[in-house]
Amino acid sequence: MNSRANATGEAPYSYTLRDTRDADEHAACLTNWTQRYDQLSAGSFAGEFEEFCFGKVQLFREKLNQTVHQSGTAWPGSRTFAVPIVIEGTGWYNGQPYDSSSVLTLGGGDELDFRTPRRLEILACTAEADALNVHAQQVDHRNLEGELAGLKLTPVTPPRLEALGALLTTMMASLRAAPALLQHAYTRKAMEQAMFSALLDAVRTQEPSARPSCRTRQYVVSRAREYMQAHIDEPITVSDLCIELGVSRRTLQYSFQDVLDLNPVKFLRTLRLNAARRALKRAAASGRGTVTDVAGEWGFWHLSHFSADYKAMFGELPSETLRRSA
């Protein structure tokens, strides 16, 4: 386990990476879960486990080379989603076949009953169910727990399954390369919101609401711009705007696209890039701070994307701005 303490002495995140050679050893890896793994296929067991815990979420990856039966429970008050990244054969999850097109879900009070295929690698996210449901209500105007009632495997279209798997894979790779990003509260917030939004997009079971009127769209954009101006020194997210304005992500999307001919995600990213540029100049003048620090402070959790977007906007890399300003 690898963790870093913040200014108050508390660890804002933890990181675990472990190779396992025994099913019991592997079952004990997952933080705050109660699990039992029984190996069913013959042969030497080889597993790999990786986990990041921060904020209200737990992001983890499991890799197994043997068929096992998994039983147990997640931590109370949680909700889990798991996406297969590599799978050979078909598993059996709570009375239903589990294959490459499946996203399993597990509530905090539900019993895990999972017979895995012979070879399996999954990416999963466990979150506080209340936090996820509040996000769903405030940002998507949905009752997520109501939609998931009684479901063990969630209905997901192939494009949405691919998008969710890609986001979780990218998050895991980014944090593996620079776990110190999680020292920054805004990065933890941005990643948590991105994860929540991706989960909501993947398990969407409702048709989107009607397109807002022209007057509503203009009002939404005007309110959004007022809010952004009042919080110019904060890394505002789409979720922040939805909560402040009381509108859904789809309404915000329609409004920005029609009134400004610009995606709200790109608009907010532009503001944050400008703020990051000013922060890099200040860091250079003081002789303190790195590109990773500045990226983390402004919620850019994917460093290569940050560098590419920054260069596209300003014609130079963040490191070049830091060096030139010094």
mmCIF file of C-alpha atoms in Angstrom:
data_model
loop_
_atom_site.group_PDB
_atom_site.id
_atom_site.type_symbol
_atom_site.label_atom_id
_atom_site.label_comp_id
_atom_site.label_asym_id
_atom_site.label_seq_id
_atom_site.Cartn_x
_atom_site.Cartn_y
_atom_site.Cartn_z
ATOM 1 C CA MET A 1 0.000 0.000 0.000
ATOM 2 C CA ASN A 2 1.310 3.408 -0.959
ATOM 3 C CA SER A 3 -0.321 6.585 0.344
ATOM 4 C CA ARG A 4 0.565 10.238 0.799
ATOM 5 C CA ALA A 5 -0.439 12.493 3.687
ATOM 6 C CA ASN A 6 -1.876 15.941 3.066
ATOM 7 C CA ALA A 7 -1.405 19.098 5.152
ATOM 8 C CA THR A 8 -3.759 17.833 7.875
ATOM 9 C CA GLY A 9 -1.862 14.567 8.202
ATOM 10 C CA GLU A 10 -4.628 12.536 6.546
ATOM 11 C CA ALA A 11 -3.919 10.460 3.455
ATOM 12 C CA PRO A 12 -6.027 11.818 0.553
ATOM 13 C CA TYR A 13 -5.513 8.619 -1.412
ATOM 14 C CA SER A 14 -4.031 5.144 -1.303
ATOM 15 C CA TYR A 15 -2.485 3.008 -4.021
ATOM 16 C CA THR A 16 -1.996 -0.757 -4.073
ATOM 17 C CA LEU A 17 -0.245 -2.845 -6.721
ATOM 18 C CA ARG A 18 0.287 -6.518 -5.997
ATOM 19 C CA ASP A 19 1.092 -9.786 -7.760
ATOM 20 C CA THR A 20 -0.658 -12.717 -6.104
ATOM 21 C CA ARG A 21 0.057 -16.429 -6.162
ATOM 22 C CA ASP A 22 -2.910 -17.697 -4.182
ATOM 23 C CA ALA A 23 -6.690 -17.185 -4.394
ATOM 24 C CA ASP A 24 -6.983 -16.341 -0.691
ATOM 25 C CA GLU A 25 -4.203 -13.792 -0.963
ATOM 26 C CA HIS A 26 -5.948 -12.199 -3.936
ATOM 27 C CA ALA A 27 -9.346 -12.097 -2.203
ATOM 28 C CA ALA A 28 -7.842 -10.167 0.709
ATOM 29 C CA CYS A 29 -6.503 -7.365 -1.502
ATOM 30 C CA LEU A 30 -9.659 -5.336 -2.042
ATOM 31 C CA THR A 31 -9.925 -2.585 0.591
ATOM 32 C CA ASN A 32 -12.991 -2.712 2.877
ATOM 33 C CA TRP A 33 -14.542 -5.722 1.113
ATOM 34 C CA THR A 34 -15.279 -9.091 2.713
ATOM 35 C CA GLN A 35 -14.449 -11.776 0.147
ATOM 36 C CA ARG A 36 -13.702 -15.442 -0.312
ATOM 37 C CA TYR A 37 -12.178 -16.870 -3.495
ATOM 38 C CA ASP A 38 -12.258 -20.640 -4.148
ATOM 39 C CA GLN A 39 -10.093 -21.817 -7.029
ATOM 40 C CA LEU A 40 -12.067 -24.159 -9.310
ATOM 41 C CA SER A 41 -9.699 -24.882 -12.224
ATOM 42 C CA ALA A 42 -6.459 -26.828 -11.845
ATOM 43 C CA GLY A 43 -3.059 -25.172 -12.109
ATOM 44 C CA SER A 44 -0.813 -22.584 -10.480
ATOM 45 C CA PHE A 45 -2.656 -19.407 -9.567
ATOM 46 C CA ALA A 46 -1.292 -16.083 -10.874
ATOM 47 C CA GLY A 47 -3.157 -12.874 -10.247
ATOM 48 C CA GLU A 48 -2.577 -9.161 -10.402
ATOM 49 C CA PHE A 49 -4.376 -6.540 -8.359
ATOM 50 C CA GLU A 50 -4.246 -2.749 -8.572
ATOM 51 C CA GLU A 51 -6.327 -0.237 -6.627
ATOM 52 C CA PHE A 52 -6.676 3.502 -6.075
ATOM 53 C CA CYS A 53 -8.897 4.807 -3.263
ATOM 54 C CA PHE A 54 -9.720 8.509 -3.085
ATOM 55 C CA GLY A 55 -12.679 10.666 -2.150
ATOM 56 C CA LYS A 56 -15.846 8.618 -2.368
ATOM 57 C CA VAL A 57 -14.559 6.127 -4.921
ATOM 58 C CA GLN A 58 -12.468 2.989 -5.214
ATOM 59 C CA LEU A 59 -11.011 2.250 -8.648
ATOM 60 C CA PHE A 60 -9.493 -1.203 -9.077
ATOM 61 C CA ARG A 61 -8.278 -3.772 -11.575
ATOM 62 C CA GLU A 62 -8.219 -7.552 -11.135
ATOM 63 C CA LYS A 63 -6.440 -10.081 -13.353
ATOM 64 C CA LEU A 64 -6.900 -13.837 -12.883
ATOM 65 C CA ASN A 65 -5.545 -16.857 -14.767
ATOM 66 C CA GLN A 66 -7.783 -19.462 -13.112
ATOM 67 C CA THR A 67 -11.506 -19.994 -12.697
ATOM 68 C CA VAL A 68 -12.552 -18.993 -9.184
ATOM 69 C CA HIS A 69 -15.800 -18.682 -7.316
ATOM 70 C CA GLN A 70 -16.054 -15.286 -5.648
ATOM 71 C CA SER A 71 -18.390 -14.699 -2.712
ATOM 72 C CA GLY A 72 -18.753 -11.955 -0.136
ATOM 73 C CA THR A 73 -19.909 -8.354 0.102
ATOM 74 C CA ALA A 74 -18.685 -4.868 -0.739
ATOM 75 C CA TRP A 75 -18.511 -2.152 1.897
ATOM 76 C CA PRO A 76 -21.887 -0.997 3.264
ATOM 77 C CA GLY A 77 -23.597 1.844 1.403
ATOM 78 C CA SER A 78 -21.643 1.296 -1.809
ATOM 79 C CA ARG A 79 -22.452 0.616 -5.448
ATOM 80 C CA THR A 80 -20.047 -1.269 -7.734
ATOM 81 C CA PHE A 81 -19.776 -1.525 -11.525
ATOM 82 C CA ALA A 82 -17.301 -3.852 -13.268
ATOM 83 C CA VAL A 83 -16.307 -3.968 -16.942
ATOM 84 C CA PRO A 84 -14.448 -6.911 -18.539
ATOM 85 C CA ILE A 85 -11.253 -5.836 -20.306
ATOM 86 C CA VAL A 86 -9.949 -9.309 -21.145
ATOM 87 C CA ILE A 87 -12.204 -12.344 -20.942
ATOM 88 C CA GLU A 88 -11.960 -15.911 -22.242
ATOM 89 C CA GLY A 89 -15.161 -17.894 -22.022
ATOM 90 C CA THR A 90 -18.292 -17.142 -20.048
ATOM 91 C CA GLY A 91 -18.705 -16.643 -16.335
ATOM 92 C CA TRP A 92 -21.765 -16.881 -14.127
ATOM 93 C CA TYR A 93 -22.849 -13.919 -12.022
ATOM 94 C CA ASN A 94 -25.791 -14.109 -9.616
ATOM 95 C CA GLY A 95 -27.684 -16.570 -11.777
ATOM 96 C CA GLN A 96 -26.864 -14.986 -15.150
ATOM 97 C CA PRO A 97 -24.159 -15.612 -17.783
ATOM 98 C CA TYR A 98 -21.349 -13.050 -17.784
ATOM 99 C CA ASP A 99 -19.414 -12.339 -20.975
ATOM 100 C CA SER A 100 -17.590 -9.566 -22.829
ATOM 101 C CA SER A 101 -20.794 -7.558 -23.317
ATOM 102 C CA SER A 102 -21.672 -7.461 -19.619
ATOM 103 C CA VAL A 103 -21.388 -4.814 -16.927
ATOM 104 C CA LEU A 104 -22.047 -6.278 -13.518
ATOM 105 C CA THR A 105 -23.341 -4.185 -10.645
ATOM 106 C CA LEU A 106 -23.409 -4.864 -6.922
ATOM 107 C CA GLY A 107 -25.079 -2.934 -4.123
ATOM 108 C CA GLY A 108 -23.452 -2.591 -0.718
ATOM 109 C CA GLY A 109 -25.907 -5.016 0.855
ATOM 110 C CA ASP A 110 -25.896 -7.531 -1.993
ATOM 111 C CA GLU A 111 -24.143 -10.892 -1.866
ATOM 112 C CA LEU A 112 -21.423 -11.447 -4.453
ATOM 113 C CA ASP A 113 -21.879 -14.770 -6.289
ATOM 114 C CA PHE A 114 -19.508 -14.857 -9.251
ATOM 115 C CA ARG A 115 -17.960 -17.829 -11.036
ATOM 116 C CA THR A 116 -15.308 -16.312 -13.258
ATOM 117 C CA PRO A 117 -14.200 -17.594 -16.666
ATOM 118 C CA ARG A 118 -10.766 -19.218 -16.921
ATOM 119 C CA ARG A 119 -9.038 -15.960 -17.833
ATOM 120 C CA LEU A 120 -10.395 -12.605 -16.745
ATOM 121 C CA GLU A 121 -9.255 -9.023 -16.335
ATOM 122 C CA ILE A 122 -11.796 -6.509 -15.137
ATOM 123 C CA LEU A 123 -11.824 -2.812 -14.298
ATOM 124 C CA ALA A 124 -14.252 -1.755 -11.612
ATOM 125 C CA CYS A 125 -15.400 1.253 -9.641
ATOM 126 C CA THR A 126 -16.996 1.139 -6.218
ATOM 127 C CA ALA A 127 -18.534 4.391 -5.013
ATOM 128 C CA GLU A 128 -20.630 5.667 -2.140
ATOM 129 C CA ALA A 129 -24.144 4.931 -3.367
ATOM 130 C CA ASP A 130 -25.568 8.104 -1.816
ATOM 131 C CA ALA A 131 -22.942 10.293 -3.480
ATOM 132 C CA LEU A 132 -23.502 8.624 -6.840
ATOM 133 C CA ASN A 133 -27.279 8.899 -6.563
ATOM 134 C CA VAL A 134 -27.104 12.584 -5.532
ATOM 135 C CA HIS A 135 -24.888 13.215 -8.544
ATOM 136 C CA ALA A 136 -27.413 11.399 -10.754
ATOM 137 C CA GLN A 137 -30.289 13.481 -9.374
ATOM 138 C CA GLN A 138 -28.514 16.828 -9.554
ATOM 139 C CA VAL A 139 -26.662 16.408 -12.847
ATOM 140 C CA ASP A 140 -28.871 14.009 -14.835
ATOM 141 C CA HIS A 141 -32.186 14.349 -12.964
ATOM 142 C CA ARG A 142 -32.355 10.575 -12.520
ATOM 143 C CA ASN A 143 -33.083 8.133 -9.714
ATOM 144 C CA LEU A 144 -30.200 5.755 -10.370
ATOM 145 C CA GLU A 145 -30.844 3.351 -7.501
ATOM 146 C CA GLY A 146 -34.452 3.123 -8.633
ATOM 147 C CA GLU A 147 -33.324 2.257 -12.156
ATOM 148 C CA LEU A 148 -30.936 -0.405 -10.873
ATOM 149 C CA ALA A 149 -33.374 -2.039 -8.440
ATOM 150 C CA GLY A 150 -33.199 -5.807 -8.878
ATOM 151 C CA LEU A 151 -30.544 -5.658 -11.618
ATOM 152 C CA LYS A 152 -27.331 -7.671 -11.432
ATOM 153 C CA LEU A 153 -26.145 -7.135 -15.007
ATOM 154 C CA THR A 154 -26.914 -3.699 -16.385
ATOM 155 C CA PRO A 155 -28.105 -3.212 -19.992
ATOM 156 C CA VAL A 156 -25.321 -1.371 -21.831
ATOM 157 C CA THR A 157 -24.916 -0.790 -25.568
ATOM 158 C CA PRO A 158 -21.530 -1.751 -27.091
ATOM 159 C CA PRO A 159 -20.454 1.889 -27.708
ATOM 160 C CA ARG A 160 -21.285 2.858 -24.126
ATOM 161 C CA LEU A 161 -19.520 -0.213 -22.765
ATOM 162 C CA GLU A 162 -16.448 0.650 -24.819
ATOM 163 C CA ALA A 163 -16.535 4.278 -23.665
ATOM 164 C CA LEU A 164 -16.777 3.291 -19.991
ATOM 165 C CA GLY A 165 -13.970 0.766 -20.315
ATOM 166 C CA ALA A 166 -11.786 3.310 -22.115
ATOM 167 C CA LEU A 167 -12.319 5.952 -19.422
ATOM 168 C CA LEU A 168 -11.527 3.592 -16.542
ATOM 169 C CA THR A 169 -8.463 2.291 -18.408
ATOM 170 C CA THR A 170 -7.224 5.834 -19.042
ATOM 171 C CA MET A 171 -7.778 6.844 -15.434
ATOM 172 C CA MET A 172 -5.883 3.841 -14.141
ATOM 173 C CA ALA A 173 -2.969 4.433 -16.535
ATOM 174 C CA SER A 174 -2.804 8.157 -15.696
ATOM 175 C CA LEU A 175 -2.753 7.549 -11.961
ATOM 176 C CA ARG A 176 -0.227 4.750 -12.302
ATOM 177 C CA ALA A 177 2.099 7.151 -14.139
ATOM 178 C CA ALA A 178 1.567 10.068 -11.734
ATOM 179 C CA PRO A 179 -0.199 9.038 -8.500
ATOM 180 C CA ALA A 180 0.823 12.348 -6.894
ATOM 181 C CA LEU A 181 -1.931 14.002 -8.936
ATOM 182 C CA LEU A 182 -4.310 12.712 -6.269
ATOM 183 C CA GLN A 183 -2.674 15.027 -3.729
ATOM 184 C CA HIS A 184 -4.786 17.795 -5.269
ATOM 185 C CA ALA A 185 -8.405 18.128 -4.163
ATOM 186 C CA TYR A 186 -9.543 19.458 -7.537
ATOM 187 C CA THR A 187 -8.079 16.463 -9.357
ATOM 188 C CA ARG A 188 -9.837 14.061 -6.989
ATOM 189 C CA LYS A 189 -13.075 15.974 -7.530
ATOM 190 C CA ALA A 190 -12.664 16.078 -11.319
ATOM 191 C CA MET A 191 -11.930 12.350 -11.530
ATOM 192 C CA GLU A 192 -14.801 11.447 -9.247
ATOM 193 C CA GLN A 193 -17.245 13.518 -11.306
ATOM 194 C CA ALA A 194 -15.886 12.147 -14.586
ATOM 195 C CA MET A 195 -16.294 8.611 -13.274
ATOM 196 C CA PHE A 196 -19.834 9.259 -12.040
ATOM 197 C CA SER A 197 -20.842 10.830 -15.360
ATOM 198 C CA ALA A 198 -19.347 7.936 -17.335
ATOM 199 C CA LEU A 199 -21.235 5.413 -15.220
ATOM 200 C CA LEU A 200 -24.488 7.308 -15.720
ATOM 201 C CA ASP A 201 -23.931 7.447 -19.472
ATOM 202 C CA ALA A 202 -23.180 3.731 -19.628
ATOM 203 C CA VAL A 203 -26.237 2.516 -17.709
ATOM 204 C CA ARG A 204 -28.721 4.990 -19.166
ATOM 205 C CA THR A 205 -32.136 3.312 -19.141
ATOM 206 C CA GLN A 206 -34.256 6.390 -19.866
ATOM 207 C CA GLU A 207 -34.795 8.392 -23.005
ATOM 208 C CA PRO A 208 -33.430 11.962 -22.822
ATOM 209 C CA SER A 209 -35.833 14.794 -22.066
ATOM 210 C CA ALA A 210 -37.103 17.180 -24.736
ATOM 211 C CA ARG A 211 -34.822 19.906 -26.073
ATOM 212 C CA PRO A 212 -35.132 23.143 -24.024
ATOM 213 C CA SER A 213 -36.739 26.226 -25.558
ATOM 214 C CA CYS A 214 -34.658 29.021 -27.125
ATOM 215 C CA ARG A 215 -35.415 31.303 -24.196
ATOM 216 C CA THR A 216 -34.333 28.645 -21.701
ATOM 217 C CA ARG A 217 -31.105 27.998 -23.602
ATOM 218 C CA GLN A 218 -30.196 31.686 -23.611
ATOM 219 C CA TYR A 219 -30.994 31.974 -19.894
ATOM 220 C CA VAL A 220 -28.875 28.916 -19.049
ATOM 221 C CA VAL A 221 -25.833 30.249 -20.899
ATOM 222 C CA SER A 222 -26.200 33.716 -19.328
ATOM 223 C CA ARG A 223 -26.418 32.231 -15.830
ATOM 224 C CA ALA A 224 -23.501 29.922 -16.549
ATOM 225 C CA ARG A 225 -21.285 32.780 -17.696
ATOM 226 C CA GLU A 226 -22.196 34.834 -14.606
ATOM 227 C CA TYR A 227 -21.261 31.906 -12.373
ATOM 228 C CA MET A 228 -17.990 31.302 -14.204
ATOM 229 C CA GLN A 229 -17.057 34.973 -13.955
ATOM 230 C CA ALA A 230 -17.721 34.947 -10.201
ATOM 231 C CA HIS A 231 -15.526 31.836 -9.791
ATOM 232 C CA ILE A 232 -12.804 32.660 -12.287
ATOM 233 C CA ASP A 233 -10.056 31.333 -10.003
ATOM 234 C CA GLU A 234 -11.663 27.920 -9.503
ATOM 235 C CA PRO A 235 -11.526 24.891 -11.838
ATOM 236 C CA ILE A 236 -15.263 24.732 -12.543
ATOM 237 C CA THR A 237 -16.688 21.508 -13.954
ATOM 238 C CA VAL A 238 -19.780 20.740 -15.999
ATOM 239 C CA SER A 239 -21.277 19.087 -12.925
ATOM 240 C CA ASP A 240 -20.712 22.275 -10.908
ATOM 241 C CA LEU A 241 -22.665 24.257 -13.496
ATOM 242 C CA CYS A 242 -25.503 21.736 -13.580
ATOM 243 C CA ILE A 243 -25.839 21.795 -9.804
ATOM 244 C CA GLU A 244 -25.633 25.606 -9.583
ATOM 245 C CA LEU A 245 -28.141 26.171 -12.391
ATOM 246 C CA GLY A 246 -30.427 23.259 -11.562
ATOM 247 C CA VAL A 247 -30.272 21.832 -15.096
ATOM 248 C CA SER A 248 -29.226 18.496 -16.542
ATOM 249 C CA ARG A 249 -26.026 17.881 -18.488
ATOM 250 C CA ARG A 250 -28.083 17.442 -21.645
ATOM 251 C CA THR A 251 -29.805 20.816 -21.190
ATOM 252 C CA LEU A 252 -26.441 22.472 -20.570
ATOM 253 C CA GLN A 253 -25.029 20.767 -23.662
ATOM 254 C CA TYR A 254 -27.906 21.913 -25.885
ATOM 255 C CA SER A 255 -27.737 25.452 -24.518
ATOM 256 C CA PHE A 256 -24.004 25.967 -25.047
ATOM 257 C CA GLN A 257 -24.043 24.290 -28.445
ATOM 258 C CA ASP A 258 -26.921 26.399 -29.758
ATOM 259 C CA VAL A 259 -26.043 29.770 -28.202
ATOM 260 C CA LEU A 260 -22.226 29.700 -28.324
ATOM 261 C CA ASP A 261 -21.680 26.938 -30.916
ATOM 262 C CA LEU A 262 -19.327 25.389 -28.385
ATOM 263 C CA ASN A 263 -19.377 22.270 -26.219
ATOM 264 C CA PRO A 264 -19.506 23.254 -22.504
ATOM 265 C CA VAL A 265 -16.719 20.761 -21.722
ATOM 266 C CA LYS A 266 -14.420 22.464 -24.234
ATOM 267 C CA PHE A 267 -15.448 25.916 -23.026
ATOM 268 C CA LEU A 268 -14.589 25.089 -19.421
ATOM 269 C CA ARG A 269 -11.382 23.363 -20.480
ATOM 270 C CA THR A 270 -10.333 26.552 -22.259
ATOM 271 C CA LEU A 271 -10.865 28.581 -19.081
ATOM 272 C CA ARG A 272 -8.885 26.075 -17.033
ATOM 273 C CA LEU A 273 -6.042 26.034 -19.574
ATOM 274 C CA ASN A 274 -5.737 29.811 -19.322
ATOM 275 C CA ALA A 275 -5.743 29.566 -15.536
ATOM 276 C CA ALA A 276 -3.088 26.835 -15.665
ATOM 277 C CA ARG A 277 -0.931 29.059 -17.883
ATOM 278 C CA ARG A 278 -1.095 31.870 -15.338
ATOM 279 C CA ALA A 279 -0.274 29.368 -12.578
ATOM 280 C CA LEU A 280 2.778 28.131 -14.515
ATOM 281 C CA LYS A 281 4.046 31.682 -14.844
ATOM 282 C CA ARG A 282 3.615 32.255 -11.110
ATOM 283 C CA ALA A 283 5.375 28.978 -10.355
ATOM 284 C CA ALA A 284 8.283 30.002 -12.586
ATOM 285 C CA ALA A 285 8.566 33.395 -10.908
ATOM 286 C CA SER A 286 8.605 31.869 -7.428
ATOM 287 C CA GLY A 287 10.856 28.986 -8.395
ATOM 288 C CA ARG A 288 8.387 26.545 -6.883
ATOM 289 C CA GLY A 289 6.006 24.121 -8.563
ATOM 290 C CA THR A 290 6.059 21.690 -11.470
ATOM 291 C CA VAL A 291 3.883 21.017 -14.487
ATOM 292 C CA THR A 292 2.355 18.055 -12.632
ATOM 293 C CA ASP A 293 1.554 20.270 -9.631
ATOM 294 C CA VAL A 294 -0.170 22.877 -11.773
ATOM 295 C CA ALA A 295 -2.068 20.264 -13.762
ATOM 296 C CA GLY A 296 -3.276 18.661 -10.537
ATOM 297 C CA GLU A 297 -4.302 21.985 -9.010
ATOM 298 C CA TRP A 298 -6.536 22.684 -12.010
ATOM 299 C CA GLY A 299 -8.048 19.224 -12.297
ATOM 300 C CA PHE A 300 -6.128 17.965 -15.330
ATOM 301 C CA TRP A 301 -5.688 14.304 -14.416
ATOM 302 C CA HIS A 302 -4.475 13.116 -17.831
ATOM 303 C CA LEU A 303 -1.038 14.698 -18.223
ATOM 304 C CA SER A 304 -0.478 13.837 -21.882
ATOM 305 C CA HIS A 305 -3.897 15.230 -22.828
ATOM 306 C CA PHE A 306 -3.138 18.323 -20.768
ATOM 307 C CA SER A 307 0.135 18.879 -22.603
ATOM 308 C CA ALA A 308 -1.469 18.310 -26.017
ATOM 309 C CA ASP A 309 -4.419 20.630 -25.300
ATOM 310 C CA TYR A 310 -2.086 23.243 -23.845
ATOM 311 C CA LYS A 311 0.186 23.226 -26.888
ATOM 312 C CA ALA A 312 -2.792 23.380 -29.246
ATOM 313 C CA MET A 313 -4.070 26.434 -27.366
ATOM 314 C CA PHE A 314 -0.840 28.352 -26.754
ATOM 315 C CA GLY A 315 1.656 26.988 -29.251
ATOM 316 C CA GLU A 316 4.061 25.665 -26.638
ATOM 317 C CA LEU A 317 4.233 22.888 -24.067
ATOM 318 C CA PRO A 318 3.557 23.608 -20.382
ATOM 319 C CA SER A 319 7.190 22.795 -19.616
ATOM 320 C CA GLU A 320 8.270 25.413 -22.163
ATOM 321 C CA THR A 321 6.099 28.043 -20.506
ATOM 322 C CA LEU A 322 7.609 27.149 -17.141
ATOM 323 C CA ARG A 323 11.153 27.294 -18.477
ATOM 324 C CA ARG A 324 10.678 30.489 -20.502
ATOM 325 C CA SER A 325 8.917 32.322 -17.681
ATOM 326 C CA ALA A 326 11.732 31.427 -15.292
#
